[in-house]
mmCIF file of C-alpha atoms (C1' of nucleotides) in Angstrom:
data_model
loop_
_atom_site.group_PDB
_atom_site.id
_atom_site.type_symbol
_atom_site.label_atom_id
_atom_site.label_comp_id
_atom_site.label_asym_id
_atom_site.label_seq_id
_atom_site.Cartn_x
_atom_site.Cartn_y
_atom_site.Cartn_z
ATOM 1 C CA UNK J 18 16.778 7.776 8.116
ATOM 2 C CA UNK J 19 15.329 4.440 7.326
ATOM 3 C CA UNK J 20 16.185 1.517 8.665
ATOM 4 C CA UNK J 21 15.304 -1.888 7.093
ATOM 5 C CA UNK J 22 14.317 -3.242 11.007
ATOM 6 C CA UNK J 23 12.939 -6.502 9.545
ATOM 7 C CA UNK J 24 15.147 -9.485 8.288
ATOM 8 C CA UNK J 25 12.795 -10.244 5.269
ATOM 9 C CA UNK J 26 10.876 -6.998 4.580
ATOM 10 C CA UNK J 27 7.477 -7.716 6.216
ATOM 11 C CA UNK J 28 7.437 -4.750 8.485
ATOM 12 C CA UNK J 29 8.428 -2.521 5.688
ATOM 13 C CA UNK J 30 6.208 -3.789 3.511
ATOM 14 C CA UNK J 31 3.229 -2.914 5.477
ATOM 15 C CA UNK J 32 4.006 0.445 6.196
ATOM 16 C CA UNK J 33 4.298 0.903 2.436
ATOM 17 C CA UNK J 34 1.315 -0.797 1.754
ATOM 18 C CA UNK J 35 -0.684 1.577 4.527
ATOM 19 C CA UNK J 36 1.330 4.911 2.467
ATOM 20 C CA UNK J 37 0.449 3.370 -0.718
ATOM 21 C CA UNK J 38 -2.894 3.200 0.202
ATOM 22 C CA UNK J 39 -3.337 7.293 0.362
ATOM 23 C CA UNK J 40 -2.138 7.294 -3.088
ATOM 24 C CA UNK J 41 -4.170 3.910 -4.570
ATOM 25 C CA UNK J 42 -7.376 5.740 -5.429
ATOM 26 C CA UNK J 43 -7.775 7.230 -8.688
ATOM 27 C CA UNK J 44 -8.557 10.569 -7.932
ATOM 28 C CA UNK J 45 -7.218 11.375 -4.044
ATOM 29 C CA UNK J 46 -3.549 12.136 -5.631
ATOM 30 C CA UNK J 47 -5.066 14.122 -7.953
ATOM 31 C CA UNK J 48 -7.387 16.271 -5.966
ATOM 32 C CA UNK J 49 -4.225 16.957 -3.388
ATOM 33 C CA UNK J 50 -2.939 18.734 -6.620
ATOM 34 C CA UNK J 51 -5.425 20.597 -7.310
ATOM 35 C CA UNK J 52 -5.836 21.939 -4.228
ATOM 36 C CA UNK J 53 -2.380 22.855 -4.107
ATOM 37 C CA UNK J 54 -2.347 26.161 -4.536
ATOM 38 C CA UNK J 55 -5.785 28.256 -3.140
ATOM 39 C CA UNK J 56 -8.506 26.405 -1.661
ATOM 40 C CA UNK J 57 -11.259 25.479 -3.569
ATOM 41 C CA UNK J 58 -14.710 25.336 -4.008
ATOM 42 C CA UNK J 59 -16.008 21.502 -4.610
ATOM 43 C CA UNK J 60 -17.133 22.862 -8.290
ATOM 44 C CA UNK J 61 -14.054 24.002 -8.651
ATOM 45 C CA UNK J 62 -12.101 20.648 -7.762
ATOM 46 C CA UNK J 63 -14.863 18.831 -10.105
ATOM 47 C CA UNK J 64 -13.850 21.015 -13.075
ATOM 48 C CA UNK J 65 -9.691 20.736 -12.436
ATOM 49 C CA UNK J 66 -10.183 17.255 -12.252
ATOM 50 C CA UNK J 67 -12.060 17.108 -15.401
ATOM 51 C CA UNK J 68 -14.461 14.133 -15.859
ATOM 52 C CA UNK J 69 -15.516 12.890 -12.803
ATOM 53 C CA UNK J 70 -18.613 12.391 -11.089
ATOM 54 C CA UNK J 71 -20.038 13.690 -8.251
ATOM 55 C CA UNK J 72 -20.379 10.243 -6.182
ATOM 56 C CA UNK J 73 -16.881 9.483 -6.894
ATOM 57 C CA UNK J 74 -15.730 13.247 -6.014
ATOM 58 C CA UNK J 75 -17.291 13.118 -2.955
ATOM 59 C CA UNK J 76 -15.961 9.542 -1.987
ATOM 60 C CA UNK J 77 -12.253 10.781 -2.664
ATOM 61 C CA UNK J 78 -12.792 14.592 -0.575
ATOM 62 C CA UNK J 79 -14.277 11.685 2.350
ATOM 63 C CA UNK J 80 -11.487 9.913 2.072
ATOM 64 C CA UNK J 81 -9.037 12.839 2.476
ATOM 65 C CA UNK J 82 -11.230 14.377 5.137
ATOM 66 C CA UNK J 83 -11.048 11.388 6.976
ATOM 67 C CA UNK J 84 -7.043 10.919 6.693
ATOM 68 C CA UNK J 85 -6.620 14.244 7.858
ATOM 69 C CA UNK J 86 -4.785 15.458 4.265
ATOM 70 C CA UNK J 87 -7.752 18.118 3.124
ATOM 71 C CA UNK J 88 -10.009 20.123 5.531
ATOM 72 C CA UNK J 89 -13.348 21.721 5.031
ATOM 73 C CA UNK J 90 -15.098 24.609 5.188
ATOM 74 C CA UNK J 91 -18.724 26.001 4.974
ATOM 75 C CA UNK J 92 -19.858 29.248 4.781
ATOM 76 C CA UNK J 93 -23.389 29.955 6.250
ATOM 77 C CA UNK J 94 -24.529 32.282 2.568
ATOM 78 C CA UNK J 95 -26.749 32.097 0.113
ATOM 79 C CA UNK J 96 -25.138 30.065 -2.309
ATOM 80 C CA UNK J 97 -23.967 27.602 -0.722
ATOM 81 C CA UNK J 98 -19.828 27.685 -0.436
ATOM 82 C CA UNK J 99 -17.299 25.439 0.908
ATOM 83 C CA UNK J 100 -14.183 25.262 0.520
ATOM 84 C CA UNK J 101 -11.476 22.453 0.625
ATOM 85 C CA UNK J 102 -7.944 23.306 1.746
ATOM 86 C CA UNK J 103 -4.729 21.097 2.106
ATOM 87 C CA UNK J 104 -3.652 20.201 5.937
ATOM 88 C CA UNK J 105 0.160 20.558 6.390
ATOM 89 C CA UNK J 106 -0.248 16.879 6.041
ATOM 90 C CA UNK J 107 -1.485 16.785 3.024
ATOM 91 C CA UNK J 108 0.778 19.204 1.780
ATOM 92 C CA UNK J 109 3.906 17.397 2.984
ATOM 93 C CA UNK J 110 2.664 14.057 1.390
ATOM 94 C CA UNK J 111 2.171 16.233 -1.884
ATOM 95 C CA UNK J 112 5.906 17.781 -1.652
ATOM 96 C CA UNK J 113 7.307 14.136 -0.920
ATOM 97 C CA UNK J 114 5.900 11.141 -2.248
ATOM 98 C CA UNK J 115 4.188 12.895 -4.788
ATOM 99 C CA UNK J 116 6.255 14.521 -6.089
ATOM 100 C CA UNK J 117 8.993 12.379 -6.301
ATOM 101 C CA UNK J 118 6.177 10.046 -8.676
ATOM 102 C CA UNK J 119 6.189 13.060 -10.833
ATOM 103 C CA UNK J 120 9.926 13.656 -10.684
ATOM 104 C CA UNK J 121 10.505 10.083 -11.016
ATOM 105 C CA UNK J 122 8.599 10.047 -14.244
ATOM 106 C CA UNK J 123 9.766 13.010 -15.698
ATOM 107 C CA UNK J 124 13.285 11.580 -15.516
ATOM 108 C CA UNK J 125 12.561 7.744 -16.846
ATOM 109 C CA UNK J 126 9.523 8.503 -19.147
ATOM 110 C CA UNK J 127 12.215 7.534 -21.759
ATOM 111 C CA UNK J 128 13.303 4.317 -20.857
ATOM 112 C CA UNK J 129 10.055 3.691 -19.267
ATOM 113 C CA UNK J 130 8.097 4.006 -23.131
ATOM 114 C CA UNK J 131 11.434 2.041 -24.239
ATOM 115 C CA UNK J 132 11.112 -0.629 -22.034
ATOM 116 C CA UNK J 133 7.324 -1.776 -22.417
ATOM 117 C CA UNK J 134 8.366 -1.200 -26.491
ATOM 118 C CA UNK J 135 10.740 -3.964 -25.789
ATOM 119 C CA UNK J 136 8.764 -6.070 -23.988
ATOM 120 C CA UNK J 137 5.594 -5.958 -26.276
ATOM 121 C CA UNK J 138 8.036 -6.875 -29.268
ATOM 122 C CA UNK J 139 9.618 -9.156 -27.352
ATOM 123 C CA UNK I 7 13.924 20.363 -11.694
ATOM 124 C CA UNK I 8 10.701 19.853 -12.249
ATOM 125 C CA UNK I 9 9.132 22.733 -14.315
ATOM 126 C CA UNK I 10 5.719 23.197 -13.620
ATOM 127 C CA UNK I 11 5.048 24.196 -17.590
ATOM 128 C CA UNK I 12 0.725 24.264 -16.641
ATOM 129 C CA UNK I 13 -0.743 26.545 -15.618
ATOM 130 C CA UNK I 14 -3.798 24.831 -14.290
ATOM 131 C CA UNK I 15 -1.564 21.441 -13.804
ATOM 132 C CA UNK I 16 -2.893 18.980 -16.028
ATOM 133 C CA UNK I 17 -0.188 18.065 -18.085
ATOM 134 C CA UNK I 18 1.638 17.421 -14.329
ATOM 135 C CA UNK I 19 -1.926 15.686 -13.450
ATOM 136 C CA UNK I 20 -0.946 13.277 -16.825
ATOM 137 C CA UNK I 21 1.989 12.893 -15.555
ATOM 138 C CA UNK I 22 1.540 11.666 -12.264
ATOM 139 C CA UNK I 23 -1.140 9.872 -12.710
ATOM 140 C CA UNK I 24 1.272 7.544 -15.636
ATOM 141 C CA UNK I 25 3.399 7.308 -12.517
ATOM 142 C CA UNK I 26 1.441 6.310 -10.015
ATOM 143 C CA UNK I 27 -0.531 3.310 -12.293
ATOM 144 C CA UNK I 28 2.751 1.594 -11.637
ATOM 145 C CA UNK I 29 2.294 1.683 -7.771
ATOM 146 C CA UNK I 30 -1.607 1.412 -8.148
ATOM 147 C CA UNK I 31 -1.756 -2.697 -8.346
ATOM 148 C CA UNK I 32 -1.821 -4.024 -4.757
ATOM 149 C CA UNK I 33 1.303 -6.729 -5.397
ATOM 150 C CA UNK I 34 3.378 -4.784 -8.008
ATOM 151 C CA UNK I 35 5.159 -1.991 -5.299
ATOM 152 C CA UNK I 36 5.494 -5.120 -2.963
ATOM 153 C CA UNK I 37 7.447 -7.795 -5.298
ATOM 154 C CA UNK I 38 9.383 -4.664 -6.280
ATOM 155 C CA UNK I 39 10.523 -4.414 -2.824
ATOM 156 C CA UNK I 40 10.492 -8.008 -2.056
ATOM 157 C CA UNK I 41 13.394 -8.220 -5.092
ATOM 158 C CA UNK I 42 15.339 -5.340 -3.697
ATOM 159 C CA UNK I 43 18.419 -7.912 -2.337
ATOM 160 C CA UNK I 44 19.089 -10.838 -4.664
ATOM 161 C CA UNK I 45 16.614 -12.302 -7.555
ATOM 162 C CA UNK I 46 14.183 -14.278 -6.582
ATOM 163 C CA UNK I 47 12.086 -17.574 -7.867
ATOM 164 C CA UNK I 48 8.991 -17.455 -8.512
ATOM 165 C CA UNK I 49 7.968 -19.205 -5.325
ATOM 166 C CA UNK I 50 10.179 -17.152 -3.322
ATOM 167 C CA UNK I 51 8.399 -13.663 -4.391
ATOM 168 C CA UNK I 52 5.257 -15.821 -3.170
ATOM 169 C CA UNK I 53 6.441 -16.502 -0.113
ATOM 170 C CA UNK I 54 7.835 -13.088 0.740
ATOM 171 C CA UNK I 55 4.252 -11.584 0.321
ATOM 172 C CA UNK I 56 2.588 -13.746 2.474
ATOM 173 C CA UNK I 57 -0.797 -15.117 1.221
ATOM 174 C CA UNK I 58 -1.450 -14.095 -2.649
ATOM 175 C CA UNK I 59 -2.876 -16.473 -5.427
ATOM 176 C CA UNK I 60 -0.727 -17.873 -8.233
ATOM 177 C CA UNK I 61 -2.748 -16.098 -10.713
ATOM 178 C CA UNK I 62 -2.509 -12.494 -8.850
ATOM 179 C CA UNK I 63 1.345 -13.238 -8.444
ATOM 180 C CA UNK I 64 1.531 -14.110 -12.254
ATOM 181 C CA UNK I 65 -0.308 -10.849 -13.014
ATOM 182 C CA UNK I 66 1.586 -8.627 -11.088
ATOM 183 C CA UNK I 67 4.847 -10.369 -12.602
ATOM 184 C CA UNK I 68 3.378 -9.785 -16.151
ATOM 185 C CA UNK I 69 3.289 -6.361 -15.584
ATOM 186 C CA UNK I 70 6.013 -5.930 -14.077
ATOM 187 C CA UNK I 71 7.996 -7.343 -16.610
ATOM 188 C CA UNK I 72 5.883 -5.727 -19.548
ATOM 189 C CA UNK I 73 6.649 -1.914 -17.876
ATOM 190 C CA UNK I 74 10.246 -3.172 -17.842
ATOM 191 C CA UNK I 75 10.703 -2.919 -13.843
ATOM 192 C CA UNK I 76 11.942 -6.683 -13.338
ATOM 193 C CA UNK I 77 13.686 -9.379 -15.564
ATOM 194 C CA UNK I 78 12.772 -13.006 -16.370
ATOM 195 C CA UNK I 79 15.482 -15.541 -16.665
ATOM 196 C CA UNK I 80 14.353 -19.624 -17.367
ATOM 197 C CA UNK I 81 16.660 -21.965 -16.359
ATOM 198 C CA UNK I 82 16.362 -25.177 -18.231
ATOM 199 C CA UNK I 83 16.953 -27.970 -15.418
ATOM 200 C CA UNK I 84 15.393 -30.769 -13.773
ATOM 201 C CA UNK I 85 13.232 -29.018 -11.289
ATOM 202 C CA UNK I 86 12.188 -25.618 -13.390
ATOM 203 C CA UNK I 87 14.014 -22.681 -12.098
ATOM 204 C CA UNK I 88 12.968 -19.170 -12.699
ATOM 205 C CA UNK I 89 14.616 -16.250 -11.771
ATOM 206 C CA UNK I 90 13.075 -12.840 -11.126
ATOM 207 C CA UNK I 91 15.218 -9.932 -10.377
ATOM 208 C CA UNK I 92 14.993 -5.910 -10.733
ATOM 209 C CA UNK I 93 15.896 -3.589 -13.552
ATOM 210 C CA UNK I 94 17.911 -0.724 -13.030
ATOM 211 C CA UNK I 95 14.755 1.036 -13.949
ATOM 212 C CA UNK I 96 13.004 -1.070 -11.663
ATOM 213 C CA UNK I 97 15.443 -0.256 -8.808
ATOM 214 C CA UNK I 98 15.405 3.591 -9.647
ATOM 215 C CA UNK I 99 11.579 3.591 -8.811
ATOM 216 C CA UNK I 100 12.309 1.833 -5.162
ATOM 217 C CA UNK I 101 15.037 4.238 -4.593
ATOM 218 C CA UNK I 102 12.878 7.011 -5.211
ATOM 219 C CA UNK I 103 9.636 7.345 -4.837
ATOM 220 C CA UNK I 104 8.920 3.767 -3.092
ATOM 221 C CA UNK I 105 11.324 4.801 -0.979
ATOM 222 C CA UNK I 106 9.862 8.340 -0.413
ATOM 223 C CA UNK I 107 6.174 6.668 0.374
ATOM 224 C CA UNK I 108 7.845 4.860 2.906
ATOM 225 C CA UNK I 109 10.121 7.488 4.548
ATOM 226 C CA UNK I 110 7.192 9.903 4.535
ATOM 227 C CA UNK I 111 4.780 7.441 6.451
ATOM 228 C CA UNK I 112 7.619 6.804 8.855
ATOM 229 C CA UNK I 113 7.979 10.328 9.682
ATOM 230 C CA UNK I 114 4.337 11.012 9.659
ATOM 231 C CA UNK I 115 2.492 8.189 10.590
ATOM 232 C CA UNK I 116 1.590 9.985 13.905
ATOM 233 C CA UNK I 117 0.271 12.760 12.733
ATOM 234 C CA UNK I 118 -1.423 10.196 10.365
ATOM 235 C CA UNK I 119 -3.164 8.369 13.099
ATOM 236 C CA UNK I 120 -3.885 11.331 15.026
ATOM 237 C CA UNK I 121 -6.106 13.326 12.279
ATOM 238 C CA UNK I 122 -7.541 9.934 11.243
ATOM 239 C CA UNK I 123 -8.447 9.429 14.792
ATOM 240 C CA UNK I 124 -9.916 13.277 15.116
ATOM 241 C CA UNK I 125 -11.815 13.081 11.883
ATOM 242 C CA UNK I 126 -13.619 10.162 12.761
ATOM 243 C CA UNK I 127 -14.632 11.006 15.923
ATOM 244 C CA UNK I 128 -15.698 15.256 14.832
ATOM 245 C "C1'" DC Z 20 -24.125 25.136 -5.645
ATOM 246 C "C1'" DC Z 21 -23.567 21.142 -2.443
ATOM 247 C "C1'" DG Z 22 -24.318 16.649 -1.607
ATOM 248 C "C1'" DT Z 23 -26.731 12.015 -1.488
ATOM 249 C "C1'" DA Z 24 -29.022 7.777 -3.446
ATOM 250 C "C1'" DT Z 25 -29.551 4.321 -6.803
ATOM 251 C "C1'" DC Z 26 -28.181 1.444 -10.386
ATOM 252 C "C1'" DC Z 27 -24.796 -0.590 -13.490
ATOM 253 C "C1'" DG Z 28 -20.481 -2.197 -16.140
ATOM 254 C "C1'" DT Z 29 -16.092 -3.392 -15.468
ATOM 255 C "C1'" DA Z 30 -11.757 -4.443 -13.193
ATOM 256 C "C1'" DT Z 31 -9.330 -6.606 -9.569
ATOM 257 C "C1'" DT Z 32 -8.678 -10.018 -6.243
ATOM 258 C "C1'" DG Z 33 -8.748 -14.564 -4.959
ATOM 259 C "C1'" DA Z 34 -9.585 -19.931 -4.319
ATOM 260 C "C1'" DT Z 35 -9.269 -24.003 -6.628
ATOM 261 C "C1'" DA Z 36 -7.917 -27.301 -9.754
ATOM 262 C "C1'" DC Z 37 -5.170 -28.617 -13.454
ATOM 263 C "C1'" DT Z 38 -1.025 -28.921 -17.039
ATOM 264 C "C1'" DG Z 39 4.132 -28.782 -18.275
ATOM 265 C "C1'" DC O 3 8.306 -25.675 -9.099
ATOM 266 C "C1'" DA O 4 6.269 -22.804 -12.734
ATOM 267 C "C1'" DG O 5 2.318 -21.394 -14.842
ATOM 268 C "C1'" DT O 6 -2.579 -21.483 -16.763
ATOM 269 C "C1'" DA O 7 -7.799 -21.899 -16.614
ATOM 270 C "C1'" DT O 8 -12.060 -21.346 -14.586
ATOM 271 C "C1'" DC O 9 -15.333 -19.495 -11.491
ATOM 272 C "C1'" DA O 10 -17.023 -16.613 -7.651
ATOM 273 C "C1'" DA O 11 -16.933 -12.312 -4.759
ATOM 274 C "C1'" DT O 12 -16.368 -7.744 -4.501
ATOM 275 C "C1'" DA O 13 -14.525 -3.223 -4.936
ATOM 276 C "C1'" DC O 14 -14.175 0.662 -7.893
ATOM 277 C "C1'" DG O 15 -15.424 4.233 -11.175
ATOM 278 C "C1'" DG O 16 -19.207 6.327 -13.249
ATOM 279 C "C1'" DA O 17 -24.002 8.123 -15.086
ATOM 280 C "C1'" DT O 18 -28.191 9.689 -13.599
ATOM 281 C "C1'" DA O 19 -31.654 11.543 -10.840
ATOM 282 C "C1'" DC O 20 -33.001 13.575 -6.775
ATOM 283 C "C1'" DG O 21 -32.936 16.371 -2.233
ATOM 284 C "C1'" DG O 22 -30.785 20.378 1.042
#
DNA sequence: CCGTATCCGTATTGATACTG
DNA sequence: CAGTATCAATACGGATACGG
């Protein structure tokens, strides 16, 4: 399913840097789970998120907009509405990588808390 | 498996978010791959990701060690030795969700490039 | 409500030079 | 070789105020 083409990693490396990437931004995971169930309004992202500004917001729904993970939509009304929604690619990173993060910490927080307790005392 | 207990997903949010600091540094996911075979020396890990600065590399190291993902062993000869190699905690987050960053960009890195290159030019 | 613009504090990266 | 110290550049997250 994977194979390790390159003798010393590089190759590897880079297309887990360019995956890691998607995920290195504070807030871009986070929004993909929010938005995992209905779409939502951008107000309503803001508050399920909830401290973060509306610079930052909008840098992270550009940034997902522009890899193709969240689309968006505006609806010509009085208040203004738009909506974000999750792309099947953004929904398949948010089944896979993500969560296998969550399912990876769910199963290790243990030894994870042990660990840096034994390396602080250490 | 993993029991979504939230309703509105913020304890999951927590969660993931704990996880993904450990992937967040640019160098950490990278040495953690670049240990995967045999440990390492220090200089080795340097060499295997290409141009970083002794200080980054000693940061990265720091906290990899201090999260408990990698060991430290001193060898106390002539020329210093150092040994770094991986934890079996350290290993169990490359075989999972390292691993599942990089199978997911392998299998979607098309699609990836294709909705980056529509959303730019929309 | 949606989104942008401006300003700021901090964190991260990195180059360089130096010590054990 | 291993690791630290110092300094510079910049990217990031955020608060605030303003415009569509």
């Amino acid at each position: 399913m994977d194979e390790d083409r390159s003798p010393d990693g590089l190759i590897v490396d880079c297309q887990l840097r360019a995956g890691l990437e998607l995920l290195a931004h504070t807030w871009d995971p986070l929004v993909i789970v929010a938005l995992r169930g209905e779409p939502l309004r951008r107000r309503a992202v803001k508050d399920a998120l909830g401290g973060v500004s509306d610079k930052v917001l909008t840098e992270a729904l550009h940034r997902l907009l522009a890899n193709g993970l969240v689309t968006r939509r505006s609806f010509a009304e009085a208040p203004p509405r738009v909506e974000y929604a999750l792309t099947p690619l953004g929904r398949s990173l948010l089944d896979g990588p993500l969560r296998a993060v969550g399912a990876w910490l769910a199963g290790h927080a243990d030894e994870l808390l042990a660990a840096q307790d034994a390396a602080q005392a250490g």
